[in-house]
Amino acid sequence: MIDLRSDTVTRPTKAMRQAMADAEVGDDVYGEDPTVNRLQERAAEMFEKEAALFVPSGSMGNQIAVKLHTNIGDEIIIEERGHIFNYELAGTSFISGVMVRPVQSADGSGHLTWKEISEALHSDVPYYSLMTGLICLENTHNFAGGSIMSADHCKEICDNAHDLNLPVHMDGARIFNAAAAAGSSVADLTRKCDTVQFCLSKGLGAPVGSILLGSADLIKEARVWRKRLGGGMRQAGVIAAAGIVALERSPGLLHADHANARRLAEGIAELRGISIDVEKVVTNIVIFNIAETGKSSAEICEALKNEGILAIGFGDSIRMVTHFDVSQEDVNTTLSHFRAILN
Ligand code: TLP
């Protein structure tokens, strides 16, 4: 199978499996797992934040962040296709009792301008909605096709938000993809964000886990929420060990996934009835519209599946994601089957 459904499908490398087998472990609920501690320290160092917490998933990292920053009844602002809003099973209302104010990004990039955010802010209007408690950003933006938010753009939003005493959380599930493509450091891309979540288990290829970063005080509180939500793991060094390998070795390999995504997009752009802006494919996510093919996304995905290729369809769109288990040859194979299906 050529699995292009997501970069979450990667299998741990030999080096990861070896590190897992050799991992020194302890009880992480007591803070005594040396490998988890090493992973957290290394992540905090890379992002130049005070502290870090290893959590089982990106969703848990994001949901803890929302909980840390908000009070029940607050509103959070997020771009309308954001993961926290659409794909975390209403965790924001269930766990934090907040309402989401989804905002459209007029340029389609998925990255709101400060003007767009400021027009959606609420403060003390007694008859209309509640206080804005948090701004959530996403870099890269998944369902806007892996688009990048620049360091300057992020800084501008954080500076303006902080002037209003509003915190900013960055869902940086794929921040290392953004860093590789933008030629910026992950620290620069998230410099002024109050909290950052990034995934070890996406492009970086670890089997499990995410990291939540922030001030020492916030991360201390986040530890309590992680336990409360059932995310206190014991000898978690076994999985953190793979995370350390992912963190050290994978960022330098992401360029290859981006080149494969671009090649895939260029090939797809030539197919009958498909529309895609190739120039916008700058990281590892390829989303294209199939409305003019005369087939539904479900039909196309089924036909691809019959040829051993997996992709995800939603509405009139299909998403394909490259990762380190997808080779250049896999891209060529995908394109030739795709061509045959549409002809
Ligand atoms: N994204 C998954 C699906 O849930 C859509 C994927 O296949 O892309 N933030 C962003 C931007 C994400 O893309 C994801 C996962 C998460 C958070 C959640 O991470 P996990 O799956 O570890 O909870």
Tab-separated table of C-alpha atoms and ligand atoms in Angstrom:
chain	number	residue	atom	x	y	z
A	1	MET	CA	0.000	0.000	0.000
A	2	ILE	CA	1.096	3.565	-0.678
A	3	ASP	CA	-0.512	5.297	2.266
A	4	LEU	CA	-1.065	8.986	1.574
A	5	ARG	CA	-3.909	9.424	4.067
A	6	SER	CA	-1.688	11.201	6.564
A	7	ASP	CA	1.835	11.556	7.896
A	8	THR	CA	0.538	9.897	11.078
A	9	VAL	CA	0.888	6.480	9.400
A	10	THR	CA	4.698	6.268	9.466
A	11	ARG	CA	6.219	3.239	11.198
A	12	PRO	CA	9.082	3.767	13.642
A	13	THR	CA	12.520	3.510	12.038
A	14	LYS	CA	15.152	0.969	13.072
A	15	ALA	CA	16.923	3.667	15.091
A	16	MET	CA	13.687	4.502	16.901
A	17	ARG	CA	12.975	0.843	17.689
A	18	GLN	CA	16.524	0.399	18.970
A	19	ALA	CA	16.246	3.487	21.164
A	20	MET	CA	12.913	2.177	22.491
A	21	ALA	CA	14.463	-1.174	23.368
A	22	ASP	CA	17.386	0.494	25.144
A	23	ALA	CA	15.419	3.251	26.892
A	24	GLU	CA	16.143	3.947	30.511
A	25	VAL	CA	12.766	4.354	32.231
A	26	GLY	CA	11.109	5.376	35.492
A	27	ASP	CA	7.644	6.415	36.633
A	28	ASP	CA	6.820	9.578	34.733
A	29	VAL	CA	3.814	10.412	36.918
A	30	TYR	CA	6.441	10.981	39.641
A	31	GLY	CA	8.526	12.890	37.074
A	32	GLU	CA	11.139	10.128	37.350
A	33	ASP	CA	11.437	8.856	33.809
A	34	PRO	CA	14.893	10.036	32.652
A	35	THR	CA	14.108	9.547	28.961
A	36	VAL	CA	10.867	11.534	29.133
A	37	ASN	CA	12.712	14.244	31.045
A	38	ARG	CA	15.455	14.319	28.412
A	39	LEU	CA	12.877	14.638	25.619
A	40	GLN	CA	11.073	17.464	27.417
A	41	GLU	CA	14.318	19.330	28.148
A	42	ARG	CA	15.507	18.998	24.560
A	43	ALA	CA	12.168	20.216	23.192
A	44	ALA	CA	12.138	23.223	25.530
A	45	GLU	CA	15.694	24.040	24.462
A	46	MET	CA	14.862	23.845	20.739
A	47	PHE	CA	11.793	26.078	21.111
A	48	GLU	CA	13.503	28.374	23.634
A	49	LYS	CA	10.598	27.982	26.054
A	50	GLU	CA	10.898	27.469	29.808
A	51	ALA	CA	9.289	24.053	30.023
A	52	ALA	CA	7.771	21.178	28.067
A	53	LEU	CA	5.373	18.319	28.747
A	54	PHE	CA	5.170	14.990	26.897
A	55	VAL	CA	1.526	14.201	26.122
A	56	PRO	CA	0.009	11.184	24.354
A	57	SER	CA	-1.449	13.123	21.417
A	58	GLY	CA	-1.654	16.454	19.668
A	59	SER	CA	-5.314	16.698	20.548
A	60	MET	CA	-4.549	16.337	24.242
A	61	GLY	CA	-1.793	18.974	24.009
A	62	ASN	CA	-4.164	21.406	22.301
A	63	GLN	CA	-7.044	20.720	24.664
A	64	ILE	CA	-4.867	21.185	27.749
A	65	ALA	CA	-3.665	24.497	26.295
A	66	VAL	CA	-7.233	25.702	25.751
A	67	LYS	CA	-8.051	24.675	29.319
A	68	LEU	CA	-5.019	26.514	30.729
A	69	HIS	CA	-5.833	29.805	29.059
A	70	THR	CA	-9.611	30.055	29.333
A	71	ASN	CA	-12.530	30.212	31.738
A	72	ILE	CA	-15.904	28.543	31.201
A	73	GLY	CA	-18.011	30.697	28.901
A	74	ASP	CA	-15.073	32.344	27.136
A	75	GLU	CA	-14.802	32.432	23.400
A	76	ILE	CA	-11.767	31.276	21.461
A	77	ILE	CA	-10.897	32.581	18.022
A	78	ILE	CA	-9.618	30.233	15.349
A	79	GLU	CA	-9.529	30.063	11.571
A	80	GLU	CA	-12.613	28.168	10.430
A	81	ARG	CA	-10.804	25.065	9.126
A	82	GLY	CA	-8.613	24.798	12.250
A	83	HIS	CA	-8.000	21.373	13.754
A	84	ILE	CA	-8.938	22.389	17.300
A	85	PHE	CA	-12.358	23.445	16.050
A	86	ASN	CA	-13.115	20.685	13.562
A	87	TYR	CA	-11.277	17.507	14.482
A	88	GLU	CA	-11.034	17.311	18.255
A	89	LEU	CA	-14.576	16.078	18.906
A	90	ALA	CA	-15.833	19.287	20.520
A	91	GLY	CA	-13.154	18.933	23.201
A	92	THR	CA	-13.145	22.693	23.655
A	93	SER	CA	-16.781	22.738	24.794
A	94	PHE	CA	-16.593	19.410	26.611
A	95	ILE	CA	-13.390	20.027	28.547
A	96	SER	CA	-13.150	23.807	28.788
A	97	GLY	CA	-16.750	24.955	28.356
A	98	VAL	CA	-15.700	27.531	25.800
A	99	MET	CA	-17.369	28.588	22.586
A	100	VAL	CA	-15.437	28.640	19.348
A	101	ARG	CA	-15.640	31.692	17.098
A	102	PRO	CA	-14.484	30.362	13.706
A	103	VAL	CA	-13.219	33.104	11.405
A	104	GLN	CA	-12.664	32.867	7.649
A	105	SER	CA	-9.241	33.837	6.305
A	106	ALA	CA	-10.077	36.008	3.310
A	107	ASP	CA	-6.945	35.066	1.386
A	108	GLY	CA	-7.637	31.354	1.875
A	109	SER	CA	-4.228	30.777	3.454
A	110	GLY	CA	-5.704	29.569	6.738
A	111	HIS	CA	-3.701	32.227	8.558
A	112	LEU	CA	-5.834	35.042	9.930
A	113	THR	CA	-4.561	38.604	9.773
A	114	TRP	CA	-4.625	40.682	12.937
A	115	LYS	CA	-7.395	42.736	11.320
A	116	GLU	CA	-9.546	39.626	10.830
A	117	ILE	CA	-8.912	38.560	14.416
A	118	SER	CA	-9.547	41.971	15.904
A	119	GLU	CA	-12.900	42.256	14.126
A	120	ALA	CA	-13.990	39.029	15.832
A	121	LEU	CA	-12.904	39.985	19.355
A	122	HIS	CA	-15.466	40.432	22.099
A	123	SER	CA	-14.927	42.196	25.373
A	124	ASP	CA	-17.632	43.793	27.502
A	125	VAL	CA	-20.751	43.914	25.401
A	126	PRO	CA	-23.344	42.641	27.882
A	127	TYR	CA	-25.834	41.394	25.304
A	128	TYR	CA	-23.586	39.727	22.742
A	129	SER	CA	-21.459	36.673	23.312
A	130	LEU	CA	-18.757	36.506	25.899
A	131	MET	CA	-15.186	37.516	26.462
A	132	THR	CA	-12.556	36.356	24.018
A	133	GLY	CA	-10.203	34.235	26.072
A	134	LEU	CA	-7.727	32.846	23.567
A	135	ILE	CA	-6.479	33.017	20.002
A	136	CYS	CA	-5.498	29.713	18.402
A	137	LEU	CA	-3.120	29.578	15.438
A	138	GLU	CA	-2.088	26.568	13.329
A	139	ASN	CA	1.268	26.203	11.551
A	140	THR	CA	1.386	24.559	9.112
A	141	HIS	CA	-2.312	24.840	8.492
A	142	ASN	CA	-3.495	21.317	7.749
A	143	PHE	CA	-6.716	21.832	5.804
A	144	ALA	CA	-5.461	24.952	4.046
A	145	GLY	CA	-2.981	22.571	2.385
A	146	GLY	CA	0.026	22.739	4.695
A	147	SER	CA	0.416	26.507	4.356
A	148	ILE	CA	3.039	28.306	6.436
A	149	MET	CA	2.593	31.193	8.857
A	150	SER	CA	5.756	33.305	8.856
A	151	ALA	CA	7.602	34.244	12.046
A	152	ASP	CA	6.741	37.921	11.466
A	153	HIS	CA	3.048	37.203	10.980
A	154	CYS	CA	2.930	35.177	14.191
A	155	LYS	CA	4.828	37.842	16.104
A	156	GLU	CA	2.458	40.561	14.893
A	157	ILE	CA	-0.575	38.604	16.122
A	158	CYS	CA	1.047	37.795	19.471
A	159	ASP	CA	2.145	41.408	20.074
A	160	ASN	CA	-1.330	42.740	19.333
A	161	ALA	CA	-3.026	40.022	21.372
A	162	HIS	CA	-0.717	40.583	24.334
A	163	ASP	CA	-1.460	44.323	24.253
A	164	LEU	CA	-5.044	43.254	25.000
A	165	ASN	CA	-3.925	40.677	27.598
A	166	LEU	CA	-5.025	37.870	25.292
A	167	PRO	CA	-2.969	34.684	25.191
A	168	VAL	CA	-2.049	32.889	21.967
A	169	HIS	CA	-1.769	29.126	21.507
A	170	MET	CA	-0.006	27.638	18.519
A	171	ASP	CA	-1.143	24.266	17.208
A	172	GLY	CA	2.219	23.458	15.676
A	173	ALA	CA	1.448	19.826	14.907
A	174	ARG	CA	3.615	20.294	11.784
A	175	ILE	CA	5.755	23.242	12.883
A	176	PHE	CA	8.933	21.407	11.834
A	177	ASN	CA	7.566	21.209	8.290
A	178	ALA	CA	6.965	24.946	8.416
A	179	ALA	CA	10.481	25.546	9.731
A	180	ALA	CA	12.090	23.386	7.037
A	181	ALA	CA	10.156	25.078	4.233
A	182	ALA	CA	10.477	28.644	5.546
A	183	GLY	CA	14.132	28.328	6.519
A	184	SER	CA	13.241	29.597	10.014
A	185	SER	CA	13.833	27.959	13.376
A	186	VAL	CA	10.901	26.506	15.282
A	187	ALA	CA	11.795	28.943	18.072
A	188	ASP	CA	11.399	31.920	15.721
A	189	LEU	CA	8.122	30.616	14.294
A	190	THR	CA	6.601	30.369	17.776
A	191	ARG	CA	8.646	32.992	19.640
A	192	LYS	CA	5.879	34.937	21.326
A	193	CYS	CA	3.206	32.241	21.583
A	194	ASP	CA	2.185	31.538	25.170
A	195	THR	CA	1.858	27.826	24.500
A	196	VAL	CA	2.859	25.619	21.583
A	197	GLN	CA	1.871	22.055	20.804
A	198	PHE	CA	3.870	20.042	18.311
A	199	CYS	CA	3.545	16.411	17.209
A	200	LEU	CA	6.343	13.865	17.247
A	201	SER	CA	4.053	11.390	15.515
A	202	LYS	CA	3.436	13.243	12.241
A	203	GLY	CA	6.195	14.244	9.807
A	204	LEU	CA	8.865	13.530	12.420
A	205	GLY	CA	7.828	9.872	12.319
A	206	ALA	CA	7.664	8.844	15.998
A	207	PRO	CA	4.997	6.253	16.796
A	208	VAL	CA	3.272	8.224	19.580
A	209	GLY	CA	3.300	11.559	21.289
A	210	SER	CA	3.268	15.314	21.269
A	211	ILE	CA	4.882	18.051	23.309
A	212	LEU	CA	3.223	21.036	24.937
A	213	LEU	CA	5.521	24.005	25.601
A	214	GLY	CA	5.155	27.167	27.644
A	215	SER	CA	6.237	28.915	30.827
A	216	ALA	CA	7.258	26.797	33.824
A	217	ASP	CA	4.076	27.828	35.656
A	218	LEU	CA	1.766	26.906	32.777
A	219	ILE	CA	3.464	23.561	32.230
A	220	LYS	CA	3.212	22.762	35.939
A	221	GLU	CA	-0.532	23.279	35.681
A	222	ALA	CA	-0.630	21.360	32.390
A	223	ARG	CA	0.813	18.312	34.218
A	224	VAL	CA	-2.230	18.300	36.484
A	225	TRP	CA	-4.594	18.479	33.522
A	226	ARG	CA	-2.731	15.735	31.695
A	227	LYS	CA	-3.231	13.423	34.687
A	228	ARG	CA	-6.839	14.450	35.106
A	229	LEU	CA	-7.547	13.661	31.464
A	230	GLY	CA	-5.981	10.229	31.812
A	231	GLY	CA	-2.715	11.098	30.074
A	232	GLY	CA	-0.347	10.408	32.974
A	233	MET	CA	1.858	7.674	31.569
A	234	ARG	CA	4.191	5.550	33.684
A	235	GLN	CA	7.316	4.090	32.003
A	236	ALA	CA	6.711	6.390	29.058
A	237	GLY	CA	10.438	6.552	28.322
A	238	VAL	CA	9.849	3.604	26.003
A	239	ILE	CA	7.953	5.880	23.625
A	240	ALA	CA	9.795	9.096	24.510
A	241	ALA	CA	13.000	7.408	23.300
A	242	ALA	CA	11.570	7.227	19.790
A	243	GLY	CA	10.514	10.853	20.195
A	244	ILE	CA	14.097	11.889	20.899
A	245	VAL	CA	15.320	10.148	17.749
A	246	ALA	CA	12.500	11.842	15.797
A	247	LEU	CA	13.374	15.253	17.200
A	248	GLU	CA	17.077	14.957	16.481
A	249	ARG	CA	17.058	13.229	13.104
A	250	SER	CA	13.815	13.925	11.286
A	251	PRO	CA	13.686	17.726	10.852
A	252	GLY	CA	16.583	17.563	8.379
A	253	LEU	CA	14.721	15.004	6.240
A	254	LEU	CA	11.481	16.918	5.731
A	255	HIS	CA	12.707	18.627	2.546
A	256	ALA	CA	12.387	15.296	0.746
A	257	ASP	CA	8.703	14.992	1.746
A	258	HIS	CA	8.086	18.535	0.548
A	259	ALA	CA	9.762	17.848	-2.801
A	260	ASN	CA	7.649	14.694	-3.191
A	261	ALA	CA	4.473	16.641	-2.361
A	262	ARG	CA	5.341	19.253	-4.988
A	263	ARG	CA	6.048	16.555	-7.589
A	264	LEU	CA	2.750	14.887	-6.738
A	265	ALA	CA	0.907	18.211	-7.034
A	266	GLU	CA	2.507	18.975	-10.392
A	267	GLY	CA	1.436	15.596	-11.747
A	268	ILE	CA	-2.065	15.899	-10.333
A	269	ALA	CA	-2.472	19.378	-11.831
A	270	GLU	CA	-2.216	17.813	-15.300
A	271	LEU	CA	-5.063	15.365	-14.699
A	272	ARG	CA	-8.417	15.928	-16.348
A	273	GLY	CA	-10.977	17.764	-14.202
A	274	ILE	CA	-8.684	18.417	-11.257
A	275	SER	CA	-7.920	21.840	-9.948
A	276	ILE	CA	-5.010	22.648	-7.673
A	277	ASP	CA	-2.704	25.628	-7.216
A	278	VAL	CA	0.673	23.929	-7.370
A	279	GLU	CA	2.514	26.996	-6.085
A	280	LYS	CA	0.653	26.688	-2.802
A	281	VAL	CA	2.018	23.221	-2.111
A	282	VAL	CA	5.001	24.226	0.015
A	283	THR	CA	5.144	21.480	2.645
A	284	ASN	CA	3.894	17.870	2.697
A	285	ILE	CA	0.127	18.281	2.206
A	286	VAL	CA	-1.577	18.187	-1.191
A	287	ILE	CA	-5.272	19.076	-1.325
A	288	PHE	CA	-7.077	19.284	-4.657
A	289	ASN	CA	-10.573	19.759	-5.992
A	290	ILE	CA	-12.135	16.964	-8.060
A	291	ALA	CA	-15.510	18.575	-8.831
A	292	GLU	CA	-14.945	18.611	-12.609
A	293	THR	CA	-13.810	15.003	-12.919
A	294	GLY	CA	-17.361	13.640	-13.109
A	295	LYS	CA	-16.578	11.386	-10.137
A	296	SER	CA	-17.045	11.866	-6.396
A	297	SER	CA	-14.084	11.986	-4.024
A	298	ALA	CA	-15.320	8.715	-2.499
A	299	GLU	CA	-15.341	7.032	-5.924
A	300	ILE	CA	-11.851	8.262	-6.715
A	301	CYS	CA	-10.490	7.184	-3.321
A	302	GLU	CA	-12.082	3.752	-3.782
A	303	ALA	CA	-10.565	3.376	-7.248
A	304	LEU	CA	-7.158	4.428	-5.914
A	305	LYS	CA	-7.509	1.981	-3.047
A	306	ASN	CA	-8.080	-0.828	-5.527
A	307	GLU	CA	-4.657	0.052	-6.947
A	308	GLY	CA	-3.045	0.041	-3.482
A	309	ILE	CA	-3.112	3.797	-2.909
A	310	LEU	CA	-4.804	5.362	0.107
A	311	ALA	CA	-5.998	8.979	0.238
A	312	ILE	CA	-8.677	10.858	2.167
A	313	GLY	CA	-11.678	12.444	0.453
A	314	PHE	CA	-13.856	15.163	1.939
A	315	GLY	CA	-16.582	16.936	-0.013
A	316	ASP	CA	-15.216	17.758	-3.471
A	317	SER	CA	-11.639	17.548	-2.242
A	318	ILE	CA	-9.018	14.890	-1.729
A	319	ARG	CA	-6.012	15.144	0.588
A	320	MET	CA	-2.731	13.341	0.042
A	321	VAL	CA	0.122	13.690	2.530
A	322	THR	CA	3.738	12.723	1.929
A	323	HIS	CA	5.999	11.385	4.671
A	324	PHE	CA	9.131	9.342	5.017
A	325	ASP	CA	7.464	6.072	4.098
A	326	VAL	CA	6.551	7.561	0.689
A	327	SER	CA	9.295	7.509	-1.953
A	328	GLN	CA	9.680	9.359	-5.231
A	329	GLU	CA	8.821	6.095	-6.964
A	330	ASP	CA	5.599	5.868	-4.923
A	331	VAL	CA	4.695	9.329	-6.210
A	332	ASN	CA	5.226	8.177	-9.799
A	333	THR	CA	3.160	5.029	-9.210
A	334	THR	CA	0.350	7.101	-7.671
A	335	LEU	CA	0.313	9.464	-10.635
A	336	SER	CA	0.173	6.734	-13.237
A	337	HIS	CA	-2.734	4.946	-11.521
A	338	PHE	CA	-4.525	8.238	-10.963
A	339	ARG	CA	-4.165	9.103	-14.653
A	340	ALA	CA	-5.633	5.742	-15.655
A	341	ILE	CA	-8.582	6.135	-13.244
A	342	LEU	CA	-9.571	9.511	-14.689
A	343	ASN	CA	-9.199	8.497	-18.343
B	1	TLP	N1	-4.438	15.581	12.228
B	1	TLP	C1	-4.873	14.342	11.629
B	1	TLP	C2	-6.394	14.243	11.607
B	1	TLP	O1	-6.882	14.423	12.892
B	1	TLP	C3	-7.062	15.209	10.691
B	1	TLP	C4	-4.289	14.268	10.241
B	1	TLP	O2	-4.307	13.143	9.696
B	1	TLP	O3	-3.828	15.274	9.693
B	1	TLP	N2	-3.344	19.550	15.041
B	1	TLP	C5	-3.256	19.360	13.724
B	1	TLP	C6	-2.991	20.523	12.834
B	1	TLP	C7	-3.398	18.075	13.183
B	1	TLP	O4	-3.324	17.914	11.883
B	1	TLP	C8	-3.658	16.998	14.054
B	1	TLP	C9	-3.906	15.604	13.529
B	1	TLP	C10	-3.732	17.243	15.441
B	1	TLP	C11	-3.579	18.547	15.895
B	1	TLP	C12	-4.037	16.170	16.441
B	1	TLP	O5	-3.032	15.276	16.637
B	1	TLP	P1	-3.334	13.819	17.234
B	1	TLP	O6	-3.833	12.995	16.091
B	1	TLP	O7	-2.009	13.368	17.746
B	1	TLP	O8	-4.337	13.975	18.315
